[in-house]
Coordinates of C-alpha atoms in Angstrom, one line a residue:
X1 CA -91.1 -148.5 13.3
X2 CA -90.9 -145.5 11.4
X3 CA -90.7 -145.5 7.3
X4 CA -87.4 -144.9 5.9
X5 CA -87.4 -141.5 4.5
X6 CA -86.1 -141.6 0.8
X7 CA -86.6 -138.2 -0.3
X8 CA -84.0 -137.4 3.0
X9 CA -86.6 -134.7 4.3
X10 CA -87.2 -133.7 7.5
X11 CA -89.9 -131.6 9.0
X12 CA -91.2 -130.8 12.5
X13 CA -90.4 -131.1 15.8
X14 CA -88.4 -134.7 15.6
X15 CA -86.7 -133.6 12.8
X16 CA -83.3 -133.4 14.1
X17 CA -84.0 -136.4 16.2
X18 CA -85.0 -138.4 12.6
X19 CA -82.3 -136.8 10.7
X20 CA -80.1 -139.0 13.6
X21 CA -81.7 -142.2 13.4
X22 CA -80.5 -144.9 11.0
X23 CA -83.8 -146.7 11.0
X24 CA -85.4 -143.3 9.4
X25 CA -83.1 -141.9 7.3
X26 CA -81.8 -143.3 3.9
X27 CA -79.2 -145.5 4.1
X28 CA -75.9 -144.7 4.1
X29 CA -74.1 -144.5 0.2
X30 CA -72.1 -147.2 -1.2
X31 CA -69.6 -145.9 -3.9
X32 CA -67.3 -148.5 -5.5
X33 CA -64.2 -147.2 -6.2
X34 CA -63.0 -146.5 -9.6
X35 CA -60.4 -148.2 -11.7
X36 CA -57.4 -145.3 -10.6
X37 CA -58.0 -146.1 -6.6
X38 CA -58.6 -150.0 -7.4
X39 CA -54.9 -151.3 -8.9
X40 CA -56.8 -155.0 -9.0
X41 CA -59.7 -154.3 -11.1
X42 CA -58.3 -156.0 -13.9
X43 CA -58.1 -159.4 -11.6
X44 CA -61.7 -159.2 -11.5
X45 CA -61.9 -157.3 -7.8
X46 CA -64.4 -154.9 -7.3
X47 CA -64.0 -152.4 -4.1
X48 CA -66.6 -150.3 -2.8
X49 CA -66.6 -148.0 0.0
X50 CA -69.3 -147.7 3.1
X51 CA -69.2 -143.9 3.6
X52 CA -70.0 -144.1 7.4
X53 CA -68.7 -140.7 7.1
X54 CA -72.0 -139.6 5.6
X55 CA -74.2 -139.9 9.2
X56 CA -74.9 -136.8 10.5
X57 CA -71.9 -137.4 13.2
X58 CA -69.5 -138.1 10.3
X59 CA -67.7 -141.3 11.8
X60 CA -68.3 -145.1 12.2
X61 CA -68.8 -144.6 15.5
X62 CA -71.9 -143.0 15.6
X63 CA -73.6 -146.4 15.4
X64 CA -72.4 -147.8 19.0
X65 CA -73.3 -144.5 20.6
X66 CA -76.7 -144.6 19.2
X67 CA -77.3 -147.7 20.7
X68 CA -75.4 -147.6 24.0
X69 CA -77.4 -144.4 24.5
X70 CA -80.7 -145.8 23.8
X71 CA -80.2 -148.8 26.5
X72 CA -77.9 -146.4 28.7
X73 CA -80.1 -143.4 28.9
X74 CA -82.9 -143.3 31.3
X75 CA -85.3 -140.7 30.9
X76 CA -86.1 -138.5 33.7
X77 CA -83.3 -140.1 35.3
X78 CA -80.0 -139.7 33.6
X79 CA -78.7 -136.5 33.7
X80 CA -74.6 -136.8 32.6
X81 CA -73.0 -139.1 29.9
X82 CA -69.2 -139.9 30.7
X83 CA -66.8 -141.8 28.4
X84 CA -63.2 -142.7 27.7
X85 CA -62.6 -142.2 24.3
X86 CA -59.7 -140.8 21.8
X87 CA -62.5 -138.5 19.9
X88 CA -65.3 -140.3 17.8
X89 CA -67.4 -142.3 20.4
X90 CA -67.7 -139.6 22.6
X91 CA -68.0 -136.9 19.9
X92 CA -71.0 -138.8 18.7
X93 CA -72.6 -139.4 22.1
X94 CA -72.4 -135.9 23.2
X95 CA -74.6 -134.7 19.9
X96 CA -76.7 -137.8 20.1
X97 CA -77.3 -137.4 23.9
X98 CA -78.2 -133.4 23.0
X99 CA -80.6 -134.1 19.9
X100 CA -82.1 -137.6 21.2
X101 CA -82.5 -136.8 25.0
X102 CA -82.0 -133.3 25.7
X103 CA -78.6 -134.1 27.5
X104 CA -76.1 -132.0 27.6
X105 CA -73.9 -132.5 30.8
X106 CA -71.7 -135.1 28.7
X107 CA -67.6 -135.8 29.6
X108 CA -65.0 -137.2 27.6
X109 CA -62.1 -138.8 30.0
X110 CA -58.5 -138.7 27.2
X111 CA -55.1 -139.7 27.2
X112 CA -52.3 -136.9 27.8
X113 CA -51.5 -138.4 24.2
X114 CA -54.3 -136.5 22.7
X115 CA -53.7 -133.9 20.1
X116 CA -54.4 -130.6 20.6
X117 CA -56.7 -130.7 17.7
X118 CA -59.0 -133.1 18.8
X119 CA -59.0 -131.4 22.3
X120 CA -60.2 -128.4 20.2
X121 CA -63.0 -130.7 18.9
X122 CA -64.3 -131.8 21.3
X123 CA -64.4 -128.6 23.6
X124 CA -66.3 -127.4 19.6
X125 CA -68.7 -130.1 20.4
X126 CA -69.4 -128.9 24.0
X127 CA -67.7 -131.9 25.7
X128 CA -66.4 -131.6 29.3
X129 CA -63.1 -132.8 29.3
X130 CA -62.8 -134.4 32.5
X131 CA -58.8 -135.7 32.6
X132 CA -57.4 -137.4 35.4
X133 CA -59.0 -140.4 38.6
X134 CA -60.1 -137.5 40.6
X135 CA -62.4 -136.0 38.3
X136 CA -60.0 -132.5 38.4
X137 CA -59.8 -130.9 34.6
X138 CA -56.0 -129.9 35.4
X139 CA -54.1 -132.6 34.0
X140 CA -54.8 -135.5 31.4
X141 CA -54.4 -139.3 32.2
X142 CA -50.9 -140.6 31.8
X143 CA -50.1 -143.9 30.7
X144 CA -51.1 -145.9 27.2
X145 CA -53.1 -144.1 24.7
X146 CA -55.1 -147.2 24.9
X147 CA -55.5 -148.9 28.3
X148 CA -56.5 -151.9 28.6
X149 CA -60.2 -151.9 29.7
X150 CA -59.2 -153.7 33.3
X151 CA -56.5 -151.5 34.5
X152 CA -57.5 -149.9 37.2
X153 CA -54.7 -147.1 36.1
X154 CA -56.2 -145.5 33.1
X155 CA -59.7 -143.5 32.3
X156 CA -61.8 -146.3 31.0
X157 CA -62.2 -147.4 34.8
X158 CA -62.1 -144.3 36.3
X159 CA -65.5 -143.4 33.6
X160 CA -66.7 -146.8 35.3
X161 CA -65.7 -146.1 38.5
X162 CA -67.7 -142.4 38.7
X163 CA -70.8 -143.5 37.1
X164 CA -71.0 -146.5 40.1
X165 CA -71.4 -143.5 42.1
X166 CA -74.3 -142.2 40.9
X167 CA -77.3 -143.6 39.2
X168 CA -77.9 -140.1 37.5
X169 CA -74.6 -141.0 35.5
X170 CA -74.0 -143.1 32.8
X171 CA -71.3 -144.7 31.6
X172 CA -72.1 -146.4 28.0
X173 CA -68.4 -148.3 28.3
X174 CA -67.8 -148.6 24.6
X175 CA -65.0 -151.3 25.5
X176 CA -67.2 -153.8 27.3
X177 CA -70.5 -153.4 26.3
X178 CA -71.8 -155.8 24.0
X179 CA -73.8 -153.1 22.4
X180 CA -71.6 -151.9 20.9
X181 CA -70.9 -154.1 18.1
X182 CA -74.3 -155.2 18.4
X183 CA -74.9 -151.9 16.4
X184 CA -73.2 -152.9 13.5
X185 CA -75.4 -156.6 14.0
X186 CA -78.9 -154.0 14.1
X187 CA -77.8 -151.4 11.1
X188 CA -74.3 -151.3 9.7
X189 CA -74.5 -155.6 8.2
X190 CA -78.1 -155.3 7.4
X191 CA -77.5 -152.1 4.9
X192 CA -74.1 -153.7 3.3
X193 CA -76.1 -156.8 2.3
X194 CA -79.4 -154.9 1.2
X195 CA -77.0 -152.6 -1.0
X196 CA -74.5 -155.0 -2.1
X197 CA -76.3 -158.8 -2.0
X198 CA -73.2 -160.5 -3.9
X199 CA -70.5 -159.2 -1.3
X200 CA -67.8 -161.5 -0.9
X201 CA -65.7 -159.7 1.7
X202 CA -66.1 -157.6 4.3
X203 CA -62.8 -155.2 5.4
X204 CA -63.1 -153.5 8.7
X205 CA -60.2 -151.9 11.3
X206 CA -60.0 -153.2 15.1
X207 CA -59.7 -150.5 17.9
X208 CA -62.8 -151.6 20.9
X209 CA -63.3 -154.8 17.8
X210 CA -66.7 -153.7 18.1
X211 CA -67.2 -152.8 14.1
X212 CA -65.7 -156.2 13.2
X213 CA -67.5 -158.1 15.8
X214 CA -70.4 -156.9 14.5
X215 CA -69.9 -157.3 10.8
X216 CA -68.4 -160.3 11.2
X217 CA -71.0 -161.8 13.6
X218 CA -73.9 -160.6 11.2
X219 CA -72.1 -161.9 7.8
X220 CA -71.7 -165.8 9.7
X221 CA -75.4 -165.3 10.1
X222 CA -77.0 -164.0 7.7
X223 CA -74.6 -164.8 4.4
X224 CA -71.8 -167.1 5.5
X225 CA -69.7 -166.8 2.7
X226 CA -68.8 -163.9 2.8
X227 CA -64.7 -163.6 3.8
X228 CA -64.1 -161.5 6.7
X229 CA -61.3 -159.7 7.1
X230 CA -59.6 -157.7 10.1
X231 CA -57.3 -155.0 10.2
X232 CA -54.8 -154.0 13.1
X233 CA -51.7 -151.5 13.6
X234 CA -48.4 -152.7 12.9
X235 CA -46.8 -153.2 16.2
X236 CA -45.1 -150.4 18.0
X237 CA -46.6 -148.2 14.9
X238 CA -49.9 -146.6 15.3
X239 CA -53.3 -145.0 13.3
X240 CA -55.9 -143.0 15.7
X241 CA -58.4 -145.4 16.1
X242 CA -57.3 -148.8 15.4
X243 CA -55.2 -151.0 18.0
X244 CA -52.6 -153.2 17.4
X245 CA -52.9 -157.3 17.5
X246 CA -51.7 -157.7 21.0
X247 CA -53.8 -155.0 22.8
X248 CA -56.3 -156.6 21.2
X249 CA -56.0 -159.3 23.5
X250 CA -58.1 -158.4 26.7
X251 CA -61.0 -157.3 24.5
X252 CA -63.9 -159.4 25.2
X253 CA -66.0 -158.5 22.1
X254 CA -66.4 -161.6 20.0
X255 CA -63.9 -160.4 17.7
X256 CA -62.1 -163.7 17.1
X257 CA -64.8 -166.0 16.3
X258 CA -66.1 -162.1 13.9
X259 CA -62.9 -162.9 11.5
X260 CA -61.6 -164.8 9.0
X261 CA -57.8 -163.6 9.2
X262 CA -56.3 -160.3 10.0
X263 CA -53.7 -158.3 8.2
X264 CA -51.3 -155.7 9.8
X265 CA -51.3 -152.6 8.2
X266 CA -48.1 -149.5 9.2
X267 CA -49.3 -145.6 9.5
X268 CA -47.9 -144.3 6.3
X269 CA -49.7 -146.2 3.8
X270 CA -53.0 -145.5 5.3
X271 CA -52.2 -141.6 5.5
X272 CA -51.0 -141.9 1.9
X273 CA -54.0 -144.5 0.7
X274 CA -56.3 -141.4 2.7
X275 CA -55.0 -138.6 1.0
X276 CA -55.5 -140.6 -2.7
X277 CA -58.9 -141.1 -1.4
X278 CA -59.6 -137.5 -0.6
X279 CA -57.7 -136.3 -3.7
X280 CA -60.4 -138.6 -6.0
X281 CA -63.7 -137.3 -4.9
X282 CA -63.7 -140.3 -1.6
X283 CA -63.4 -137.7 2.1
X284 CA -62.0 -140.3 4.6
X285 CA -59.5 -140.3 6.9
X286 CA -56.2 -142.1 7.9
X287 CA -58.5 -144.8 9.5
X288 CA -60.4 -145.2 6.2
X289 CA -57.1 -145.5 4.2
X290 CA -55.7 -148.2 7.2
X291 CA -58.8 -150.4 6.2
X292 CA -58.3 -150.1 2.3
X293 CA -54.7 -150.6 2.7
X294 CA -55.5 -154.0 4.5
X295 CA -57.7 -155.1 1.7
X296 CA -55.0 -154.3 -0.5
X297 CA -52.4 -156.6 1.2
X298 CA -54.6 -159.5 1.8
X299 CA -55.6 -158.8 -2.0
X300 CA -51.8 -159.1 -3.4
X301 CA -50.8 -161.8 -1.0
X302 CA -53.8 -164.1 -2.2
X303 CA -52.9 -163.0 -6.1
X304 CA -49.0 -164.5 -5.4
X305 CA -50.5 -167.8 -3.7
X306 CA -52.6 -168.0 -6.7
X307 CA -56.1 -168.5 -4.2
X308 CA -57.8 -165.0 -5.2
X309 CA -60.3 -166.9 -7.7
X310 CA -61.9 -168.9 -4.3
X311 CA -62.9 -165.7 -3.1
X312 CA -64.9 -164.6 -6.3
X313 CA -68.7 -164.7 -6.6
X314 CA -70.9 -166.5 -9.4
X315 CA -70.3 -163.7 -11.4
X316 CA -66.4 -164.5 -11.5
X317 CA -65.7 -161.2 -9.4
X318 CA -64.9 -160.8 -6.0
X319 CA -67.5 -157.7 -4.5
X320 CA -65.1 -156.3 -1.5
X321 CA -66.6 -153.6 0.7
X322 CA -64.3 -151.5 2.9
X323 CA -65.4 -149.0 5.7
X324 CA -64.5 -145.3 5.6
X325 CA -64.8 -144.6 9.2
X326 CA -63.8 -141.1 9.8
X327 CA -63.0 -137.6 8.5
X328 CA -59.5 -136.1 7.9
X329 CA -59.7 -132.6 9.1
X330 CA -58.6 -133.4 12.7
X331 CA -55.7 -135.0 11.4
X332 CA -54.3 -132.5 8.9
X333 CA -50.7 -131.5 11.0
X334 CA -50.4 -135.7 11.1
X335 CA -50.8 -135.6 7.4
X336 CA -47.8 -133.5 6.9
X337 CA -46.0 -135.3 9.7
X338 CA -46.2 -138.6 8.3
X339 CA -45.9 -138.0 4.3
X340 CA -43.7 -135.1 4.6
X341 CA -44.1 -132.0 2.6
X342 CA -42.9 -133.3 -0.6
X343 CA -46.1 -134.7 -0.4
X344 CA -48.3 -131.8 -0.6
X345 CA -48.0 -128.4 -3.0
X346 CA -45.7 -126.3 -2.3
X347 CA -47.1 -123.0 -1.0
X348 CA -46.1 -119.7 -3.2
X349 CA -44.7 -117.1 -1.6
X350 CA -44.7 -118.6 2.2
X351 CA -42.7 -115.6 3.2
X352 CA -46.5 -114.0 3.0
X353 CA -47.6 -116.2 5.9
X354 CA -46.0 -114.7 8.8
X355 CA -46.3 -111.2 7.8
X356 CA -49.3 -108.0 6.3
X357 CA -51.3 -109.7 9.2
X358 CA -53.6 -107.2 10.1
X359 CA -57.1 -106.4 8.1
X360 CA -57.7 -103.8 5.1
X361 CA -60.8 -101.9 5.1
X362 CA -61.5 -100.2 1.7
X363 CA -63.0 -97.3 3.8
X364 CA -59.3 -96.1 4.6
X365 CA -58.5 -95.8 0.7
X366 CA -59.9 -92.6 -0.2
X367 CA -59.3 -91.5 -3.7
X368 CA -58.0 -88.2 -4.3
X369 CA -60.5 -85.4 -4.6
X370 CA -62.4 -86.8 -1.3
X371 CA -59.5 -87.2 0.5
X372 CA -58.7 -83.1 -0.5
X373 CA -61.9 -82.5 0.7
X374 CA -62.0 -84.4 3.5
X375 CA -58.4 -83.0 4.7
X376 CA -59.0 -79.5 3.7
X377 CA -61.1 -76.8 4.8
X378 CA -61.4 -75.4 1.3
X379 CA -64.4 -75.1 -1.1
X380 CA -64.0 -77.6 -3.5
X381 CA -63.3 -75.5 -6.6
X382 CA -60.7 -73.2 -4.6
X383 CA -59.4 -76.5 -3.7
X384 CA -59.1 -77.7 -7.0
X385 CA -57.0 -74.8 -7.9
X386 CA -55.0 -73.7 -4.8
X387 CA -54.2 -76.7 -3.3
X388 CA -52.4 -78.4 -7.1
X389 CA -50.8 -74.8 -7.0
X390 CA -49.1 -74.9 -4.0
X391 CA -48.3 -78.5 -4.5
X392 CA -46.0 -77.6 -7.3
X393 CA -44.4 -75.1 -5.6
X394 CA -41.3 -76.3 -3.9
X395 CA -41.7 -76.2 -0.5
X396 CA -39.4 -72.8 0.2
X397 CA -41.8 -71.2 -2.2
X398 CA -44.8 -72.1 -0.1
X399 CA -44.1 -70.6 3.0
X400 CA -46.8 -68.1 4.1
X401 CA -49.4 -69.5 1.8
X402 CA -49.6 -72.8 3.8
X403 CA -50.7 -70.4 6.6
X404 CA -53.7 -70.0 4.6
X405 CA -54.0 -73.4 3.1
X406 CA -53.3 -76.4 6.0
X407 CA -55.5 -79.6 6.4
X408 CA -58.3 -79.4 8.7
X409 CA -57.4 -79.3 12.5
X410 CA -56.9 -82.3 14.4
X411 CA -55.4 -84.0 11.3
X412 CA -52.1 -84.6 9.7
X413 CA -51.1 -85.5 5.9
X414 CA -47.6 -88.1 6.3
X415 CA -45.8 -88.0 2.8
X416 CA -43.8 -91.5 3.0
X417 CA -41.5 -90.3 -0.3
X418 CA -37.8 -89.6 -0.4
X419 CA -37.1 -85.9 0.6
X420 CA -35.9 -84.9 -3.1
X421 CA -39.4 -86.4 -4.9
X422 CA -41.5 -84.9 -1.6
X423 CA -39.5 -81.3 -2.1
X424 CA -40.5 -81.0 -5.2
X425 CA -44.3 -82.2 -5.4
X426 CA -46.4 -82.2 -1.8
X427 CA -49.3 -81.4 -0.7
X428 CA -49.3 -77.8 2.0
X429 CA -49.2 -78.9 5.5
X430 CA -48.1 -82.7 5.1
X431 CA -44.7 -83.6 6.9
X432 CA -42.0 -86.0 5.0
X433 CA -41.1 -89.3 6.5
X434 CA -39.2 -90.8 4.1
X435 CA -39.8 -94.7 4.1
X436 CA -40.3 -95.6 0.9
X437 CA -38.2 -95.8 -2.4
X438 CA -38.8 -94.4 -5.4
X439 CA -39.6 -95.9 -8.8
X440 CA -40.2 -99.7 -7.4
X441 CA -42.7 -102.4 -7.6
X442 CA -46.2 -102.2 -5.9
X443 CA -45.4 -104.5 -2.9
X444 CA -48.9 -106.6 -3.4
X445 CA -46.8 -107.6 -6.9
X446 CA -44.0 -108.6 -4.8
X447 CA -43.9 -110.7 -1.8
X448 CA -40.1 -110.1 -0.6
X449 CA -40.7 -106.4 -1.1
X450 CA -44.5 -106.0 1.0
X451 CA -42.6 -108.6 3.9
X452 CA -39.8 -106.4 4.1
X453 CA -41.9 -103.0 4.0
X454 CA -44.6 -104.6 6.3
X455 CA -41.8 -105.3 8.5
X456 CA -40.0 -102.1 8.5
X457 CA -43.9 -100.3 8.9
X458 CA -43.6 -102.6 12.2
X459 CA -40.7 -101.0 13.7
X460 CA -40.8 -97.3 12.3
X461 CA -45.1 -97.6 12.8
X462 CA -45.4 -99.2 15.6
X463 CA -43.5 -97.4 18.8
X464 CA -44.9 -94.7 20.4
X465 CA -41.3 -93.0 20.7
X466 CA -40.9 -92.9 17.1
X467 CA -41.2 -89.0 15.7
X468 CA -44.1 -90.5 13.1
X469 CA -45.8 -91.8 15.9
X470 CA -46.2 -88.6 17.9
X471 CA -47.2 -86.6 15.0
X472 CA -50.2 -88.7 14.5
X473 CA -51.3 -89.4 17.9
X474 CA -54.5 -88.5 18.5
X475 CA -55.3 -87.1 15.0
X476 CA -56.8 -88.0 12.1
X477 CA -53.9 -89.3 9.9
X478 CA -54.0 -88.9 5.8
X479 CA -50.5 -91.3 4.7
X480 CA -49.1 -90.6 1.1
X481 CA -46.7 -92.3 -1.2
X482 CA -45.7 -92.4 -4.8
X483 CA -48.5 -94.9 -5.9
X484 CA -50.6 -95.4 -2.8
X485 CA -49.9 -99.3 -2.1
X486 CA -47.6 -98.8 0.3
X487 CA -49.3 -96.0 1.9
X488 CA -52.2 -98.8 2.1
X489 CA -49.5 -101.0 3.8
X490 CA -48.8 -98.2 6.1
X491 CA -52.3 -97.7 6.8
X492 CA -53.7 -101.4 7.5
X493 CA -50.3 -101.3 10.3
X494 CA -51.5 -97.7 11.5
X495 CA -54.9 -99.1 12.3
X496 CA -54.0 -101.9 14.2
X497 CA -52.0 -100.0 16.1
X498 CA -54.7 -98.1 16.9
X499 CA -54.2 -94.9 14.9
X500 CA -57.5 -93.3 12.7
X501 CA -55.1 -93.2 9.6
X502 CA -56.5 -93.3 6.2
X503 CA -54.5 -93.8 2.6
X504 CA -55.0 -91.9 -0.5
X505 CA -55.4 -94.6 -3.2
X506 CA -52.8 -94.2 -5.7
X507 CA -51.3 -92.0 -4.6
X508 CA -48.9 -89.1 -5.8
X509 CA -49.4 -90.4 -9.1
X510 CA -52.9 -90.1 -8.9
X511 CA -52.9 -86.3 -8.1
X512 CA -51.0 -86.1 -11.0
X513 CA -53.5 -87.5 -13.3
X514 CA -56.0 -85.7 -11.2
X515 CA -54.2 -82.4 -12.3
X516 CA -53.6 -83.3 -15.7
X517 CA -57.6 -83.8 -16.0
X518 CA -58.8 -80.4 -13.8
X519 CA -56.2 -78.8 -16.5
X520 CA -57.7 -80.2 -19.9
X521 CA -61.4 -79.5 -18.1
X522 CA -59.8 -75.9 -17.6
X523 CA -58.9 -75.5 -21.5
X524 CA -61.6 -76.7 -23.0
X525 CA -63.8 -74.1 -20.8
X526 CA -61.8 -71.7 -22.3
X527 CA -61.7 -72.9 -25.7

């Protein structure tokens, strides 16, 4: 056996394949919970947490498919890995079966019930989702969300079922092999006692029992005083993962002679206890909070019947550990689902959400004097001159000069300013389409105003029968307003539309300055 690496290093070509295995790497942390998550600290009960979280799969489950893999999987021999499972198990088998036996070719049989975000996983991890009795990936298996392991109905027989077909497949059968909680026997109860010698309780959920089983099992064993307590669904309610009491009932895993009573625990609290977990530093999901929420039940019922003290140590304190078995990321629409969004911060300026979808480039914000060159066919001093000349001039006056002074062929300058403002200050050669008012607020200081703009940008942008539309097509497109953020606007919609439009950043106001500035350079030459 391999020493347990405490520095958490690892280095060449088993590296991966130690960073997986629980007999190399450190073991996994221990964190009691602090006074504002533990409302019975003051009755002398201490609460720690098993982050199983902190594996390299990230869930409890990791331990049974280690070691159904490692009696399942025959090398040279086994080439696919099929499970039923509701996300975890097979999650973790599929990157075990990858980094400890080169296996890829692993399928994940699920319930119709399944959320689309954990489909999403698991086709993330690389599983083949394999979803109904005749192996076909068109639909997914009807039924209960969690058969009972002997009906011949649902996808835990129909995993059994194909691998009797073939001894090149595997089934591991997380519901009926005793290895599974046999895992918890071999790593998870030997690490809880090492760490935490004066436990007094052990608090672990009941889905396949196997977790329990083995904890419990291994506690009776090794340290026999140690309370052992199981936690199930509420009936008819339900927390991915766990089961309720009654379909509990076929399991064969030793989970009734693994516990020492069993508390019923309802969704909502273990969403909310999960969130106040995550919100305090401790990442677990609704599973996690199911567990703690048990403890906390069983904890309060034995403070009213007065019996609390029997369950403390030599120390006069009662040392609880509780399993945090999963992540919440997979769960985050239940979240909101089940608390509501009271729960959760409200979200400034929403109306932002839905609309100004498409990507900014700061390449299509040119600032003035390179977008006159770049627009112009001018040297850049006549430029300078001509071209703020002629842009005073109102645009009766300028006939016949724009003749001489137009952009660049191939390109078009689109003034977005009312007619009065763009009459009397324009650039030669642009063309006025009036879409933007005068004298308000940028729209990236106002969310009402950029949604409506970014909206109307939508309808006058984004038709090729609009007159705007045709002007630009096929050109190089230069779009002005008064201060150059909605002209950005206009040009982030352009672009996804497909037009090469570019903005001039900030605008008609900014020519101004850049007058005012070529002016005083002018007079203090002169001076």
């Amino acid at each position: 056996m391999k020493e347990r690496n405490h520095l958490n290093v690892y280095k060449g070509p088993y590296s991966v394949k130690d960073y997986f295995n629980p007999d190399v790497a450190p073991l996994l942390p221990l964190v009691e919970l602090p006074d504002s998550l533990n409302p019975y600290r003051q009755d002398g009960v201490r609460i720690y947490a098993k982050m199983m979280t902190m594996h390299p799969a990230n869930n409890v489950k990791a331990m049974p498919a280690l070691n159904l893999l490692e009696h399942g999987v025959v090398p040279d021999k086994t080439h696919t890995v099929v499970e039923y499972s509701s996300g975890s198990t097979v999650i973790s088998m599929a990157m075990a079966s990858r980094v400890l036996y080169g296996l890829s070719d692993v399928h994940a049989f699920l319930s119709n019930k399944t959320t689309a975000a954990k489909l999403r996983l698991m086709q993330f991890f690389g599983l083949n989702i394999l979803t109904d009795v005749s192996l076909a990936a068109s639909t997914l298996f009807g039924g209960p969300s969690q058969p009972e392991p002997n009906d011949e109905r649902g996808g835990i027989r129909a995993a059994y079922r194909w691998a009797q077909k073939s001894e090149s497949v595997v089934n591991p059968d997380q519901y009926g092999n005793d290895l599974n909680w046999q895992s918890h026997v071999r790593w998870t109860g030997p690490q809880i006692l090492e760490q935490l010698p004066e436990i007094n309780l052990i608090c672990a959920g009941m889905g396949t029992s196997g977790t329990m089983s083995g904890l419990g099992t291994f506690f009776k064993e090794k340290k026999s005083s140690v309370y052992r307590l199981g936690v199930c669904t509420a009936a008819g309610d339900r927390v991915p993962g766990p089961r309720s009491l009654a379909l509990l009932a076929p399991v064969t895993f030793p989970w009734r002679s693994a516990v020492d009573h069993i508390e019923e625990v309802e969704s909502r609290p273990s969403f909310s206890l999960s969130l106040k977990l995550c919100r305090n530093g401790i990442i677990s999901g609704p599973s996690s909070g199911f567990n703690l929420q048990g403890l906390f039940q069983f904890i309060e019922k034995r403070k009213q019947e007065g019996t609390l003290a029997k369950l403390t140590g030599e120390d006069g304190e009662m040392h609880c550990v509780t399993l945090c078995c999963d992540l919440p990321y997979q769960y985050i629409d239940e979240y909101f689902s089940k608390l509501g969004l009271e729960t959760f911060p409200a979200i400034k300026n929403s109306e932002l959400t839905v609309v100004d979808l498409y990507r900014y480039d700061s390449s299509w914000e040119k600032e003035p004097s390179a977008a006159l060159a770049d627009f112009y066919q001018l040297d850049m001093v006549l430029a300078r001159d001509l071209l703020f000349f002629l842009s005073k001039r109102r645009v009766k006056e300028r006939q016949g000069w724009e003749k001489i002074v137009s952009p660049v062929p191939d390109t078009v300058i689109v003034d977005l300013r009312q007619p009065e403002d763009y009459d009397q200050f324009s650039l030669p050669g642009s063309v006025s389409f009036p879409l933007v008012q005068a004298g308000g607020p940028s729209p990236f200081s106002n969310a009402k105003l950029l949604a409506s703009l970014w909206r109307e940008f939508g309808v006058s942008l984004g038709s090729e029968s609009e007159e705007i539309c045709s002007q630009i097509r096929g050109k190089r497109s230069l779009i002005i307003c008064y201060d150059g953020d909605s002209a950005r606007v206009a040009t982030s919609v352009l672009r996804a539309k497909g037009y090469a439009a570019d903005s001039m950043g900030g605008g008609i106001k900014a020519l101004h300055r850049l007058d005012s500035q070529l002016e005083g350079d002018q007079h203090g030459y002169g001076g």
